[in-house]
């Protein structure tokens, strides 16, 4: 069952009913100011940091779901309704929500009045701007009143939801009924009189008939709901001024519309800062200096200014998405590769895992592991920002090569609440830097001075940080020669050194076992894969002895993985604190885990080839991936492990706390499915790889949206597994490493066009369902047009012609900037 459809020409997803299975959202903003916006107008806005600079309030786990956002109440001759359906939930004659790239348009129609609101964050602005178009589609004149609404959060989102003994006494606003640009504005200035130098403005571009800034007045008392809001039902603003309690922003605008007539309004919600010396407009320090806000409101004083910002945003995305495009006979493949997967990669770059409808933006910052992986999916779009992100990440590393697991986006400093000890973190820095260098060729970054733990005076070249990362892993090996896991590896819920029996303890930070030998086969495979990149970079710097020593260390871990990490038909997952194997056929539950199977084969471990170069059918890589398909496969994707755990195993940690089939306990983690997809292309099994890709990719799941529940245009982190009560149901959409890894899998391995250090690699493996396609790839200033003619035969590798000339192998040396290279690949 579907609840909307793709509009590929407009690059929009069109939601056609308010009653989707869950709120379907979009993200506005790509620089410093961001908004989460559901198809019903729900969500909130913040500046840079969703915890420390929250502008508006949102209530998670609310009843009804997704109530609280930016609303426009309509009073039409006594009929009160909201074009976003929420919160009044009056029946609409027409509803449509269009989520586009950095903007959304929500349209509601009732009683002959159509109201369409487009929301966006303009490039270069710290504001959400809305254009409202009100049209009388009836055959009679109309007199209507509109009442806008936002509820201000008191900046620190955590404090906002907890410290009521203070917060219910400090709310302050200023009201400006006539701004210099001809509109009206409300200013949220809570705590501005003391330590803060920032404030928010909510303005409309026309002189308002009235205003309200006190929530209780607007709603009609402490027991009223948003749906019952008294001011819109009365038809006139109360001109309330908040003092303490709950500050809001609301303007009323009265309109008279002839039949067929439209009227446009522009609303602005903005964030402003003043220097300490220029905080006040008066000597008594009672009036906020509004110069910045006045300039912002003036920039959007007309609908034409909004339209120009909208067009600039479209052009911005057109430029970004022109870097990698595919044209094929599969429209779902094209729309995911060309638009939605890359768009999600950019959103995930901006947010890491911090602010979604499943993460409040309070408890998590930017992840060290997460951000390095995300970089792999967006580096081709904004390489200059990828460079900055790499420096930010590396600056949180400790001198021994370990790192803070998270850092805060506002301060760019490590998060002490989470700390370090996740032993997969170090090698992700190597992965991120390698991905950046393959894309850009900017080797100067390796000489960039970068501090440890952001401490001035500790700066060393970035390459030294890579060395510390590599050395940390190879110097922390267990008795089997495999890397020690620490608090966890990629799977945060596999906690082999935290034996928790106390409710409320953190499995990740309660590290209460020492002296054990818990080892990770995943980190072993990770070291083999990215250790090769470290070796390559050392050789490029002329560090022959360093490279050789690293190669020897990597080879030792590869041997250990084959000798001690193999269970007969698949790779073990780990050794626990006591030295017992995890992920073994000898166990009744958790026999096989997905992570080491995919990552080991990606790294070439167990890939044994015959004299003709083909993979031997009895090689360990083949056995492992065949076991994955047999034991982990479902119609909705590959589960993380099987069978799921049915009892709590204290020696394994959080993974066994989830009911069978959910999250890490037998759920389908869409983040690691791409590792198997890539691994299958390594073996030349493109048909299997593409089949796995389609099982989890949202556009292919749109027809079962009633089962999937979440947005059919972006990936979810998790889909409930085969042992779950609600198998196939997704959770945790948008902010997930799934976005980057699936784009890497489809663009670089299924479609097979990927950058390397000195050449473009063309090696497609997608099976027979896509017999021909063309990839256009812009890389280092040159354009590569790759046409693939594909038989889909298993194990066949492409033969290349470059500008009509046959070439050996699959590597095409980089062309000069400005050149166009035409490549034909035939399988």
mmCIF file of C-alpha atoms in Angstrom, residues 40-359:
data_model
loop_
_atom_site.group_PDB
_atom_site.id
_atom_site.type_symbol
_atom_site.label_atom_id
_atom_site.label_comp_id
_atom_site.label_asym_id
_atom_site.label_seq_id
_atom_site.Cartn_x
_atom_site.Cartn_y
_atom_site.Cartn_z
ATOM 1 C CA UNK A 40 2.101 17.630 8.897
ATOM 2 C CA UNK A 41 4.193 20.673 9.852
ATOM 3 C CA UNK A 42 5.667 19.023 12.941
ATOM 4 C CA UNK A 43 9.279 19.285 14.038
ATOM 5 C CA UNK A 44 11.654 21.949 15.245
ATOM 6 C CA UNK A 45 14.535 24.244 14.296
ATOM 7 C CA UNK A 46 18.016 24.792 15.684
ATOM 8 C CA UNK A 47 21.247 26.612 14.997
ATOM 9 C CA UNK A 48 24.298 24.346 14.576
ATOM 10 C CA UNK A 49 23.685 22.230 17.682
ATOM 11 C CA UNK A 50 20.340 20.535 18.312
ATOM 12 C CA UNK A 51 21.016 20.458 22.035
ATOM 13 C CA UNK A 52 22.569 23.840 22.788
ATOM 14 C CA UNK A 53 20.802 26.112 20.273
ATOM 15 C CA UNK A 54 17.233 24.785 19.994
ATOM 16 C CA UNK A 55 14.897 27.511 18.720
ATOM 17 C CA UNK A 56 11.547 25.752 18.841
ATOM 18 C CA UNK A 57 10.089 23.010 20.980
ATOM 19 C CA UNK A 58 9.053 19.505 19.969
ATOM 20 C CA UNK A 59 7.669 16.732 22.159
ATOM 21 C CA UNK A 60 8.875 13.236 21.370
ATOM 22 C CA UNK A 61 6.572 10.289 22.065
ATOM 23 C CA UNK A 62 3.647 12.671 22.205
ATOM 24 C CA UNK A 63 0.011 11.645 21.934
ATOM 25 C CA UNK A 64 -1.123 12.219 19.270
ATOM 26 C CA UNK A 65 2.178 11.579 17.531
ATOM 27 C CA UNK A 66 3.885 14.561 15.924
ATOM 28 C CA UNK A 67 1.957 17.337 17.586
ATOM 29 C CA UNK A 68 3.961 20.499 18.025
ATOM 30 C CA UNK A 69 5.587 22.354 15.169
ATOM 31 C CA UNK A 70 5.055 25.408 13.023
ATOM 32 C CA UNK A 71 1.350 25.855 12.347
ATOM 33 C CA UNK A 72 -0.997 28.201 10.531
ATOM 34 C CA UNK A 73 -4.559 28.259 11.823
ATOM 35 C CA UNK A 74 -7.277 29.418 9.428
ATOM 36 C CA UNK A 75 -10.455 31.145 10.642
ATOM 37 C CA UNK A 76 -12.915 31.183 7.752
ATOM 38 C CA UNK A 77 -16.319 32.512 8.803
ATOM 39 C CA UNK A 78 -16.198 30.546 12.044
ATOM 40 C CA UNK A 79 -14.658 27.430 10.509
ATOM 41 C CA UNK A 80 -11.240 26.838 12.089
ATOM 42 C CA UNK A 81 -8.795 24.433 10.444
ATOM 43 C CA UNK A 82 -5.116 23.894 9.710
ATOM 44 C CA UNK A 83 -3.777 23.301 6.175
ATOM 45 C CA UNK A 84 -1.211 20.865 7.613
ATOM 46 C CA UNK A 85 -4.148 18.844 9.021
ATOM 47 C CA UNK A 86 -2.404 18.816 12.387
ATOM 48 C CA UNK A 87 -3.181 19.991 14.975
ATOM 49 C CA UNK A 88 -6.889 20.759 14.400
ATOM 50 C CA UNK A 89 -7.343 17.606 12.263
ATOM 51 C CA UNK A 90 -10.413 19.016 10.513
ATOM 52 C CA UNK A 91 -11.251 17.063 7.367
ATOM 53 C CA UNK A 92 -9.626 18.555 4.280
ATOM 54 C CA UNK A 93 -11.025 18.615 0.770
ATOM 55 C CA UNK A 94 -7.489 18.262 -0.543
ATOM 56 C CA UNK A 95 -4.130 17.517 1.090
ATOM 57 C CA UNK A 96 -0.647 17.227 -0.385
ATOM 58 C CA UNK A 97 2.844 17.443 1.082
ATOM 59 C CA UNK A 98 5.776 17.644 -1.308
ATOM 60 C CA UNK A 99 9.197 16.950 0.155
ATOM 61 C CA UNK A 100 11.961 18.261 -2.083
ATOM 62 C CA UNK A 101 15.678 18.872 -1.763
ATOM 63 C CA UNK A 102 15.989 21.224 1.184
ATOM 64 C CA UNK A 103 12.397 22.427 0.989
ATOM 65 C CA UNK A 104 8.846 21.173 1.478
ATOM 66 C CA UNK A 105 5.441 22.432 0.349
ATOM 67 C CA UNK A 106 2.325 21.475 2.307
ATOM 68 C CA UNK A 107 -1.064 22.277 0.800
ATOM 69 C CA UNK A 108 -4.470 21.988 2.407
ATOM 70 C CA UNK A 109 -7.865 22.973 1.047
ATOM 71 C CA UNK A 110 -11.184 23.291 2.830
ATOM 72 C CA UNK A 111 -14.403 25.168 2.179
ATOM 73 C CA UNK A 112 -13.193 26.792 -1.007
ATOM 74 C CA UNK A 113 -9.932 28.085 0.464
ATOM 75 C CA UNK A 114 -6.569 26.648 -0.548
ATOM 76 C CA UNK A 115 -3.460 27.360 1.581
ATOM 77 C CA UNK A 116 -0.031 26.252 0.373
ATOM 78 C CA UNK A 117 3.078 26.798 2.484
ATOM 79 C CA UNK A 118 6.613 26.263 1.204
ATOM 80 C CA UNK A 119 9.292 25.906 3.874
ATOM 81 C CA UNK A 120 13.032 26.271 3.285
ATOM 82 C CA UNK A 121 16.290 27.454 4.801
ATOM 83 C CA UNK A 122 17.895 29.802 2.269
ATOM 84 C CA UNK A 123 21.541 29.372 1.420
ATOM 85 C CA UNK A 124 23.730 31.563 3.593
ATOM 86 C CA UNK A 125 20.951 32.359 6.064
ATOM 87 C CA UNK A 126 20.377 31.327 9.659
ATOM 88 C CA UNK A 127 16.628 31.175 9.277
ATOM 89 C CA UNK A 128 13.683 29.086 8.209
ATOM 90 C CA UNK A 129 11.552 31.045 5.745
ATOM 91 C CA UNK A 130 8.006 30.191 4.761
ATOM 92 C CA UNK A 131 5.954 31.467 1.843
ATOM 93 C CA UNK A 132 2.214 31.086 2.346
ATOM 94 C CA UNK A 133 -0.090 31.345 -0.659
ATOM 95 C CA UNK A 134 -3.783 31.705 0.198
ATOM 96 C CA UNK A 135 -6.199 31.252 -2.707
ATOM 97 C CA UNK A 136 -9.937 31.626 -2.795
ATOM 98 C CA UNK A 137 -11.023 28.748 -5.048
ATOM 99 C CA UNK A 138 -14.705 29.318 -4.347
ATOM 100 C CA UNK A 139 -17.134 31.445 -6.368
ATOM 101 C CA UNK A 140 -17.815 33.889 -3.523
ATOM 102 C CA UNK A 141 -15.699 36.532 -1.735
ATOM 103 C CA UNK A 142 -13.992 35.451 1.454
ATOM 104 C CA UNK A 143 -12.831 37.214 4.602
ATOM 105 C CA UNK A 144 -10.387 35.039 6.516
ATOM 106 C CA UNK A 145 -7.957 35.408 9.374
ATOM 107 C CA UNK A 146 -4.681 33.509 9.619
ATOM 108 C CA UNK A 147 -2.930 32.783 12.917
ATOM 109 C CA UNK A 148 0.687 31.642 12.785
ATOM 110 C CA UNK A 149 2.222 29.669 15.628
ATOM 111 C CA UNK A 150 5.650 28.582 16.860
ATOM 112 C CA UNK A 151 6.577 27.591 20.400
ATOM 113 C CA UNK A 152 9.986 28.757 21.519
ATOM 114 C CA UNK A 153 12.351 26.368 23.275
ATOM 115 C CA UNK A 154 14.607 27.863 25.921
ATOM 116 C CA UNK A 155 17.809 27.165 23.922
ATOM 117 C CA UNK A 156 19.324 24.223 25.821
ATOM 118 C CA UNK A 157 17.022 21.392 24.793
ATOM 119 C CA UNK A 158 17.894 19.170 27.739
ATOM 120 C CA UNK A 159 17.461 21.925 30.284
ATOM 121 C CA UNK A 160 14.300 22.980 28.454
ATOM 122 C CA UNK A 161 12.716 19.607 29.216
ATOM 123 C CA UNK A 162 13.858 19.229 32.806
ATOM 124 C CA UNK A 163 14.552 22.438 34.737
ATOM 125 C CA UNK A 164 11.000 23.708 35.136
ATOM 126 C CA UNK A 165 11.525 25.353 38.511
ATOM 127 C CA UNK A 166 13.711 27.854 36.678
ATOM 128 C CA UNK A 167 12.329 27.714 33.155
ATOM 129 C CA UNK A 168 8.760 28.570 34.113
ATOM 130 C CA UNK A 169 10.013 31.891 35.451
ATOM 131 C CA UNK A 170 12.490 33.151 32.860
ATOM 132 C CA UNK A 171 10.636 33.390 29.524
ATOM 133 C CA UNK A 172 10.981 36.831 27.923
ATOM 134 C CA UNK A 173 9.933 38.322 24.614
ATOM 135 C CA UNK A 174 9.817 41.648 22.821
ATOM 136 C CA UNK A 175 7.129 42.611 20.336
ATOM 137 C CA UNK A 176 7.631 44.924 17.390
ATOM 138 C CA UNK A 177 4.286 45.668 15.782
ATOM 139 C CA UNK A 178 5.909 47.577 12.923
ATOM 140 C CA UNK A 179 9.365 46.618 11.649
ATOM 141 C CA UNK A 180 11.440 48.919 9.406
ATOM 142 C CA UNK A 181 10.675 46.687 6.412
ATOM 143 C CA UNK A 182 6.925 46.982 6.911
ATOM 144 C CA UNK A 183 6.041 43.814 8.774
ATOM 145 C CA UNK A 184 5.642 42.709 12.377
ATOM 146 C CA UNK A 185 8.021 40.697 14.538
ATOM 147 C CA UNK A 186 8.283 38.869 17.844
ATOM 148 C CA UNK A 187 11.662 38.397 19.520
ATOM 149 C CA UNK A 188 12.479 35.533 21.852
ATOM 150 C CA UNK A 189 15.105 36.788 24.305
ATOM 151 C CA UNK A 190 15.017 34.371 27.251
ATOM 152 C CA UNK A 191 18.338 34.586 29.157
ATOM 153 C CA UNK A 192 19.532 37.343 26.845
ATOM 154 C CA UNK A 193 19.684 39.753 29.804
ATOM 155 C CA UNK A 194 22.520 37.671 31.268
ATOM 156 C CA UNK A 195 24.864 35.128 29.692
ATOM 157 C CA UNK A 196 23.447 34.713 26.206
ATOM 158 C CA UNK A 197 24.188 36.995 23.288
ATOM 159 C CA UNK A 198 21.776 35.333 20.870
ATOM 160 C CA UNK A 199 18.063 35.717 20.288
ATOM 161 C CA UNK A 200 15.388 34.500 17.882
ATOM 162 C CA UNK A 201 13.006 36.431 15.688
ATOM 163 C CA UNK A 202 9.677 35.332 14.243
ATOM 164 C CA UNK A 203 8.306 37.814 11.778
ATOM 165 C CA UNK A 204 5.789 38.263 8.973
ATOM 166 C CA UNK A 205 6.351 40.581 6.031
ATOM 167 C CA UNK A 206 3.053 42.475 6.436
ATOM 168 C CA UNK A 207 1.716 44.488 9.336
ATOM 169 C CA UNK A 208 -0.110 42.034 11.568
ATOM 170 C CA UNK A 209 -3.585 42.664 12.896
ATOM 171 C CA UNK A 210 -2.494 41.291 16.248
ATOM 172 C CA UNK A 211 -0.065 39.046 18.055
ATOM 173 C CA UNK A 212 0.342 36.605 20.921
ATOM 174 C CA UNK A 213 3.452 35.516 22.788
ATOM 175 C CA UNK A 214 1.925 33.651 25.760
ATOM 176 C CA UNK A 215 1.075 30.001 25.090
ATOM 177 C CA UNK A 216 -1.608 29.669 27.726
ATOM 178 C CA UNK A 217 -3.452 32.686 26.398
ATOM 179 C CA UNK A 218 -3.220 31.444 22.831
ATOM 180 C CA UNK A 219 -4.508 27.970 23.708
ATOM 181 C CA UNK A 220 -7.104 29.074 26.214
ATOM 182 C CA UNK A 221 -5.760 27.790 29.511
ATOM 183 C CA UNK A 222 -3.615 24.988 30.917
ATOM 184 C CA UNK A 223 -6.027 22.220 29.903
ATOM 185 C CA UNK A 224 -6.507 23.196 26.270
ATOM 186 C CA UNK A 225 -4.829 21.355 23.415
ATOM 187 C CA UNK A 226 -3.359 22.732 20.207
ATOM 188 C CA UNK A 227 -6.501 21.550 18.455
ATOM 189 C CA UNK A 228 -8.644 23.659 20.785
ATOM 190 C CA UNK A 229 -6.561 26.842 20.474
ATOM 191 C CA UNK A 230 -8.778 29.636 21.730
ATOM 192 C CA UNK A 231 -7.292 32.594 19.871
ATOM 193 C CA UNK A 232 -7.865 31.197 16.359
ATOM 194 C CA UNK A 233 -11.399 30.138 17.343
ATOM 195 C CA UNK A 234 -12.156 33.614 18.632
ATOM 196 C CA UNK A 235 -11.027 35.117 15.335
ATOM 197 C CA UNK A 236 -8.785 37.760 16.940
ATOM 198 C CA UNK A 237 -5.394 37.864 18.653
ATOM 199 C CA UNK A 238 -5.265 38.626 22.370
ATOM 200 C CA UNK A 239 -2.014 40.655 22.127
ATOM 201 C CA UNK A 240 -0.599 38.701 25.059
ATOM 202 C CA UNK A 241 2.962 39.300 26.247
ATOM 203 C CA UNK A 242 4.716 36.334 27.851
ATOM 204 C CA UNK A 243 6.419 36.870 31.170
ATOM 205 C CA UNK A 244 7.877 33.650 32.503
ATOM 206 C CA UNK A 245 5.856 30.590 31.612
ATOM 207 C CA UNK A 246 5.765 29.550 27.947
ATOM 208 C CA UNK A 247 6.769 32.036 25.238
ATOM 209 C CA UNK A 248 5.406 31.540 21.727
ATOM 210 C CA UNK A 249 5.239 33.513 18.507
ATOM 211 C CA UNK A 250 1.937 34.173 16.741
ATOM 212 C CA UNK A 251 0.743 36.835 14.317
ATOM 213 C CA UNK A 252 -2.759 37.279 12.982
ATOM 214 C CA UNK A 253 -3.312 38.541 9.449
ATOM 215 C CA UNK A 254 -6.732 39.442 8.038
ATOM 216 C CA UNK A 255 -7.382 38.889 4.328
ATOM 217 C CA UNK A 256 -10.188 39.689 1.917
ATOM 218 C CA UNK A 257 -10.103 37.572 -1.235
ATOM 219 C CA UNK A 258 -12.270 37.772 -4.315
ATOM 220 C CA UNK A 259 -13.101 34.520 -6.154
ATOM 221 C CA UNK A 260 -9.908 33.178 -7.734
ATOM 222 C CA UNK A 261 -7.714 35.707 -5.934
ATOM 223 C CA UNK A 262 -4.475 34.721 -4.194
ATOM 224 C CA UNK A 263 -2.427 36.465 -1.538
ATOM 225 C CA UNK A 264 1.155 35.657 -0.513
ATOM 226 C CA UNK A 265 2.809 36.128 2.873
ATOM 227 C CA UNK A 266 6.368 35.470 4.028
ATOM 228 C CA UNK A 267 7.207 34.320 7.548
ATOM 229 C CA UNK A 268 10.753 34.218 8.929
ATOM 230 C CA UNK A 269 12.070 32.300 11.947
ATOM 231 C CA UNK A 270 15.660 33.371 12.451
ATOM 232 C CA UNK A 271 18.645 33.070 14.776
ATOM 233 C CA UNK A 272 20.765 36.144 15.531
ATOM 234 C CA UNK A 273 23.864 36.877 17.567
ATOM 235 C CA UNK A 274 25.250 40.166 18.841
ATOM 236 C CA UNK A 275 28.721 41.000 20.075
ATOM 237 C CA UNK A 276 28.830 41.607 23.807
ATOM 238 C CA UNK A 277 29.582 45.272 23.142
ATOM 239 C CA UNK A 278 26.540 45.615 20.898
ATOM 240 C CA UNK A 279 23.907 43.535 22.709
ATOM 241 C CA UNK A 280 21.590 46.393 23.574
ATOM 242 C CA UNK A 281 19.828 49.172 21.731
ATOM 243 C CA UNK A 282 19.540 51.351 24.857
ATOM 244 C CA UNK A 283 21.773 52.395 27.719
ATOM 245 C CA UNK A 284 19.473 50.772 30.274
ATOM 246 C CA UNK A 285 20.041 47.350 28.671
ATOM 247 C CA UNK A 286 16.329 46.666 28.272
ATOM 248 C CA UNK A 287 15.904 46.570 24.483
ATOM 249 C CA UNK A 288 17.640 44.008 22.258
ATOM 250 C CA UNK A 289 19.798 45.372 19.455
ATOM 251 C CA UNK A 290 17.724 44.236 16.481
ATOM 252 C CA UNK A 291 19.891 45.436 13.614
ATOM 253 C CA UNK A 292 20.683 41.906 12.458
ATOM 254 C CA UNK A 293 17.056 40.838 12.657
ATOM 255 C CA UNK A 294 15.877 43.894 10.764
ATOM 256 C CA UNK A 295 18.356 43.149 7.995
ATOM 257 C CA UNK A 296 17.194 39.515 7.857
ATOM 258 C CA UNK A 297 13.518 40.498 7.694
ATOM 259 C CA UNK A 298 14.288 43.058 5.010
ATOM 260 C CA UNK A 299 15.985 40.418 2.873
ATOM 261 C CA UNK A 300 12.731 38.441 2.839
ATOM 262 C CA UNK A 301 10.230 41.268 2.814
ATOM 263 C CA UNK A 302 8.659 40.155 -0.468
ATOM 264 C CA UNK A 303 7.481 36.886 -2.008
ATOM 265 C CA UNK A 304 9.865 37.592 -4.893
ATOM 266 C CA UNK A 305 12.808 37.452 -2.463
ATOM 267 C CA UNK A 306 11.602 34.071 -1.244
ATOM 268 C CA UNK A 307 11.244 32.824 -4.822
ATOM 269 C CA UNK A 308 14.800 33.901 -5.596
ATOM 270 C CA UNK A 309 16.082 32.013 -2.552
ATOM 271 C CA UNK A 310 14.104 28.963 -3.623
ATOM 272 C CA UNK A 311 15.580 29.062 -7.105
ATOM 273 C CA UNK A 312 19.097 29.460 -5.701
ATOM 274 C CA UNK A 313 18.495 26.370 -3.555
ATOM 275 C CA UNK A 314 17.362 24.404 -6.613
ATOM 276 C CA UNK A 315 20.462 25.420 -8.528
ATOM 277 C CA UNK A 316 22.635 24.493 -5.570
ATOM 278 C CA UNK A 317 21.262 20.952 -5.570
ATOM 279 C CA UNK A 318 21.386 20.709 -9.353
ATOM 280 C CA UNK A 319 25.112 21.437 -9.164
ATOM 281 C CA UNK A 320 25.771 18.975 -6.370
ATOM 282 C CA UNK A 321 23.853 16.103 -7.904
ATOM 283 C CA UNK A 322 25.480 16.529 -11.315
ATOM 284 C CA UNK A 323 28.650 14.966 -9.900
ATOM 285 C CA UNK A 324 27.338 11.390 -10.199
ATOM 286 C CA UNK A 325 24.329 10.344 -12.269
ATOM 287 C CA UNK A 326 23.096 7.129 -13.838
ATOM 288 C CA UNK A 327 20.657 6.586 -16.678
ATOM 289 C CA UNK A 328 19.143 3.097 -16.905
ATOM 290 C CA UNK A 329 15.890 1.294 -17.608
ATOM 291 C CA UNK A 330 15.241 0.924 -13.858
ATOM 292 C CA UNK A 331 13.525 4.099 -12.649
ATOM 293 C CA UNK A 332 13.833 3.116 -8.998
ATOM 294 C CA UNK A 333 17.580 2.644 -9.355
ATOM 295 C CA UNK A 334 17.917 5.996 -11.114
ATOM 296 C CA UNK A 335 15.886 7.965 -8.577
ATOM 297 C CA UNK A 336 17.777 6.506 -5.624
ATOM 298 C CA UNK A 337 21.243 7.013 -7.128
ATOM 299 C CA UNK A 338 20.606 10.385 -8.746
ATOM 300 C CA UNK A 339 18.573 12.057 -6.030
ATOM 301 C CA UNK A 340 17.460 10.527 -2.790
ATOM 302 C CA UNK A 341 20.484 8.496 -1.684
ATOM 303 C CA UNK A 342 22.865 11.389 -2.297
ATOM 304 C CA UNK A 343 20.457 13.818 -0.633
ATOM 305 C CA UNK A 344 20.309 11.596 2.452
ATOM 306 C CA UNK A 345 24.102 11.411 2.472
ATOM 307 C CA UNK A 346 24.268 15.196 2.688
ATOM 308 C CA UNK A 347 21.705 15.317 5.499
ATOM 309 C CA UNK A 348 23.618 12.653 7.398
ATOM 310 C CA UNK A 349 26.822 14.623 6.859
ATOM 311 C CA UNK A 350 25.189 17.620 8.507
ATOM 312 C CA UNK A 351 23.564 15.756 11.392
ATOM 313 C CA UNK A 352 25.584 12.591 11.992
ATOM 314 C CA UNK A 353 23.137 10.755 14.309
ATOM 315 C CA UNK A 354 22.074 13.668 16.477
ATOM 316 C CA UNK A 355 18.685 15.060 15.402
ATOM 317 C CA UNK A 356 15.864 13.022 13.916
ATOM 318 C CA UNK A 357 12.417 11.792 14.845
ATOM 319 C CA UNK A 358 14.194 8.963 16.677
ATOM 320 C CA UNK A 359 17.055 10.992 18.204
#
